[in-house]
């Protein structure tokens, strides 16, 4: 399931170029704040088939609406010796002209540490969190459902020779739903990837690897048609 992504179709205001330099233990600390303002028209907000269905689902026949979006965010990075710290965050407000019960906020944050250990080992330790409105494609309701996704992970590359390296990635993905009727889609997923890569001409990578997933849907009913747990290997 993926949410409706409202992109700004109107005015984009960006505050860029603000760079704060520091000399203590690290390179330049760069920060770029920004502001976005946009307007979008959606001809079928609740994804119903016709006006009769709209009357049943929302108690009214009009299906369209004009949606305003405002967002503030910041992106920052800080090189520290051979490491680099990257931070980003965005807070958005959505306002509906007709269906104002759908007014809501969304947010997204990301932190990552790009690291190097000696000449042969490098990687990224990261954490991402996002709260977003679920698409009405996935709902049989006129109520908003909000998904909260948390995703910590680590990816490490080990150079074996100038042409060969080993890539390992481990992560945990957690998705939670706000509506009681959608709780069965809450899930937890642990993922491990091990891959051997050959580095050819610049930009060319050939890899062979294994991937394992251990997943769980903790809020699915016991004994139901859909399993609560699963494993997958590729």
Coordinates of C-alpha atoms in Angstrom, one line a residue:
X1 CA 0.0 0.0 0.0
X2 CA 1.3 3.4 -0.8
X3 CA -0.3 6.8 0.0
X4 CA -1.5 9.4 -2.3
X5 CA 1.4 11.7 -2.8
X6 CA 0.2 15.3 -3.1
X7 CA 2.8 17.2 -5.2
X8 CA 2.9 20.9 -5.3
X9 CA 1.3 22.2 -8.5
X10 CA 1.4 25.8 -7.4
X11 CA 4.0 28.1 -6.0
X12 CA 7.3 26.8 -4.7
X13 CA 9.2 29.0 -2.4
X14 CA 12.6 27.9 -1.5
X15 CA 15.0 29.4 1.0
X16 CA 18.4 28.2 -0.1
X17 CA 22.0 29.0 0.2
X18 CA 22.2 29.4 4.0
X19 CA 25.5 27.8 5.0
X20 CA 26.9 28.0 8.5
X21 CA 30.6 27.3 8.6
X22 CA 32.3 25.8 11.7
X23 CA 35.9 24.9 12.3
X24 CA 35.6 22.6 15.3
X25 CA 36.5 19.0 14.5
X26 CA 34.8 19.0 11.2
X27 CA 34.2 20.5 7.8
X28 CA 31.5 23.0 6.8
X29 CA 28.1 22.4 8.3
X30 CA 25.6 23.0 5.5
X31 CA 21.9 23.6 6.1
X32 CA 19.2 24.3 3.6
X33 CA 15.7 25.2 4.9
X34 CA 12.8 25.4 2.5
X35 CA 9.1 26.3 2.2
X36 CA 6.6 24.8 -0.3
X37 CA 3.1 26.0 -1.1
X38 CA 0.9 24.2 -3.6
X39 CA -2.7 23.7 -4.7
X40 CA -4.1 20.5 -6.3
X41 CA -7.5 19.6 -7.7
X42 CA -8.6 16.0 -7.2
X43 CA -11.6 14.9 -9.3
X44 CA -12.4 11.8 -7.2
X45 CA -11.1 12.1 -3.6
X46 CA -12.7 8.9 -2.2
X47 CA -12.1 6.9 -5.4
X48 CA -15.8 6.0 -5.8
X49 CA -17.2 4.8 -9.1
X50 CA -20.1 7.2 -9.6
X51 CA -22.2 9.9 -7.9
X52 CA -24.5 7.2 -6.4
X53 CA -21.6 5.5 -4.7
X54 CA -20.4 8.9 -3.4
X55 CA -23.9 9.5 -1.9
X56 CA -23.6 6.1 -0.1
X57 CA -20.0 6.6 1.1
X58 CA -19.9 10.2 2.0
X59 CA -23.6 11.3 2.0
X60 CA -23.1 13.7 -0.8
X61 CA -22.8 13.4 -4.6
X62 CA -19.9 15.8 -5.4
X63 CA -16.6 13.8 -5.5
X64 CA -14.1 16.5 -6.3
X65 CA -12.2 18.9 -4.1
X66 CA -9.4 21.4 -4.2
X67 CA -6.6 20.7 -1.8
X68 CA -4.0 23.2 -0.5
X69 CA -0.6 22.0 0.8
X70 CA 2.0 23.9 2.8
X71 CA 5.3 22.4 3.9
X72 CA 8.4 23.5 5.8
X73 CA 11.5 21.4 5.8
X74 CA 15.2 21.4 6.3
X75 CA 18.1 19.4 4.9
X76 CA 21.6 19.4 6.5
X77 CA 24.9 17.7 6.3
X78 CA 28.1 17.7 8.3
X79 CA 31.3 16.1 7.2
X80 CA 33.3 14.8 10.2
X81 CA 36.7 13.6 9.2
X82 CA 35.9 10.7 6.8
X83 CA 32.4 10.4 8.0
X84 CA 29.3 12.4 7.0
X85 CA 26.2 13.1 9.0
X86 CA 23.0 13.8 7.0
X87 CA 19.8 15.1 8.5
X88 CA 16.4 15.9 6.8
X89 CA 12.9 16.6 8.0
X90 CA 9.6 17.9 6.6
X91 CA 6.3 18.9 8.1
X92 CA 3.3 19.3 5.8
X93 CA -0.3 20.6 6.3
X94 CA -3.2 19.7 3.9
X95 CA -6.4 21.7 3.8
X96 CA -9.5 20.6 1.8
X97 CA -12.0 23.1 0.5
X98 CA -15.1 20.8 0.5
X99 CA -14.2 17.8 2.7
X100 CA -12.6 19.7 5.5
X101 CA -12.8 16.6 7.8
X102 CA -9.8 15.3 5.8
X103 CA -7.6 18.2 6.9
X104 CA -4.4 16.7 8.3
X105 CA -0.7 16.9 8.9
X106 CA 2.1 14.7 7.6
X107 CA 5.7 14.5 8.6
X108 CA 8.9 12.8 7.6
X109 CA 12.4 12.7 9.2
X110 CA 15.6 11.0 8.1
X111 CA 19.1 10.7 9.8
X112 CA 22.0 8.9 8.3
X113 CA 25.7 8.5 9.2
X114 CA 27.9 7.7 6.2
X115 CA 31.1 6.1 7.7
X116 CA 34.4 4.7 6.6
X117 CA 36.7 2.3 8.6
X118 CA 40.1 2.0 7.1
X119 CA 40.6 1.8 3.4
X120 CA 38.4 -1.2 2.8
X121 CA 35.2 -0.7 4.8
X122 CA 32.4 1.9 4.3
X123 CA 28.7 2.1 4.8
X124 CA 25.6 3.9 6.0
X125 CA 23.7 3.7 9.3
X126 CA 20.3 5.3 8.8
X127 CA 16.9 5.8 10.4
X128 CA 13.7 7.0 8.6
X129 CA 10.3 7.8 10.0
X130 CA 7.2 8.9 8.1
X131 CA 3.6 9.6 8.9
X132 CA 1.3 9.9 5.9
X133 CA -2.3 9.7 4.8
X134 CA -3.2 6.3 3.3
X135 CA -4.7 6.3 -0.2
X136 CA -8.5 5.9 -0.4
X137 CA -7.7 3.3 -3.1
X138 CA -7.0 1.0 -0.1
X139 CA -10.1 2.0 2.0
X140 CA -13.7 1.2 2.1
X141 CA -14.4 4.2 4.2
X142 CA -14.7 8.0 4.2
X143 CA -12.4 8.3 7.2
X144 CA -8.7 9.0 6.9
X145 CA -6.3 6.3 7.8
X146 CA -2.7 7.3 8.7
X147 CA 0.3 5.1 8.2
X148 CA 3.4 5.5 10.4
X149 CA 6.5 3.8 9.0
X150 CA 9.8 3.3 10.9
X151 CA 12.8 2.0 9.1
X152 CA 16.3 1.7 10.8
X153 CA 18.9 -0.1 8.7
X154 CA 22.6 -0.4 8.1
X155 CA 24.5 -1.1 4.9
X156 CA 28.2 -2.1 4.8
X157 CA 30.6 -2.5 1.8
X158 CA 33.8 -4.4 2.3
X159 CA 36.4 -4.1 -0.5
X160 CA 38.1 -7.4 -1.1
X161 CA 40.1 -6.4 -4.2
X162 CA 39.9 -3.3 -6.4
X163 CA 37.3 -5.2 -8.6
X164 CA 35.4 -7.2 -5.9
X165 CA 33.4 -6.2 -2.8
X166 CA 30.9 -7.7 -0.4
X167 CA 27.7 -5.8 0.4
X168 CA 25.7 -6.5 3.5
X169 CA 22.4 -4.8 4.5
X170 CA 20.3 -5.4 7.6
X171 CA 17.1 -3.5 8.5
X172 CA 13.8 -3.5 10.3
X173 CA 10.6 -2.1 8.8
X174 CA 7.6 -1.3 11.0
X175 CA 4.2 -0.1 9.6
X176 CA 1.3 0.9 11.8
X177 CA -2.2 1.9 10.8
X178 CA -4.4 4.4 12.7
X179 CA -7.9 3.0 11.8
X180 CA -9.1 0.0 13.8
X181 CA -10.4 -1.5 10.5
X182 CA -6.9 -1.4 9.1
X183 CA -5.0 -2.8 12.1
X184 CA -4.7 -6.2 10.3
X185 CA -2.3 -4.6 7.9
X186 CA 0.2 -3.6 10.6
X187 CA 3.4 -5.4 10.0
X188 CA 7.0 -5.9 11.2
X189 CA 9.7 -7.0 8.9
X190 CA 13.4 -7.9 9.4
X191 CA 15.5 -8.1 6.2
X192 CA 19.1 -9.3 5.6
X193 CA 20.9 -9.0 2.3
X194 CA 24.4 -10.4 1.5
X195 CA 25.7 -9.8 -2.0
X196 CA 29.0 -10.2 -3.8
X197 CA 29.6 -7.5 -6.4
X198 CA 32.0 -7.1 -9.3
X199 CA 32.9 -3.6 -10.2
X200 CA 33.5 -3.2 -14.0
X201 CA 33.8 -0.1 -16.0
X202 CA 32.8 3.1 -14.1
X203 CA 29.1 2.8 -13.2
X204 CA 28.9 -0.9 -14.0
X205 CA 28.2 -3.4 -11.1
X206 CA 27.4 -7.1 -11.4
X207 CA 26.1 -8.7 -8.2
X208 CA 25.0 -12.1 -7.0
X209 CA 23.5 -12.4 -3.5
X210 CA 21.0 -13.8 -1.1
X211 CA 18.1 -12.0 0.7
X212 CA 16.1 -13.2 3.6
X213 CA 12.9 -11.7 5.1
X214 CA 11.2 -12.5 8.4
X215 CA 7.8 -10.8 8.6
X216 CA 4.9 -10.6 11.0
X217 CA 1.4 -9.2 10.9
X218 CA 0.8 -9.1 14.7
X219 CA -2.8 -7.9 14.6
X220 CA -4.3 -10.4 12.2
X221 CA -6.8 -12.7 13.8
X222 CA -5.6 -16.2 14.8
X223 CA -6.8 -18.9 12.5
X224 CA -7.7 -16.5 9.7
X225 CA -7.2 -17.1 6.0
X226 CA -4.2 -14.8 5.9
X227 CA -1.1 -15.9 7.8
X228 CA 0.3 -13.8 10.7
X229 CA 3.9 -14.7 10.0
X230 CA 6.0 -15.4 6.9
X231 CA 9.6 -15.9 5.8
X232 CA 10.9 -15.3 2.3
X233 CA 14.2 -16.0 0.7
X234 CA 15.5 -14.9 -2.7

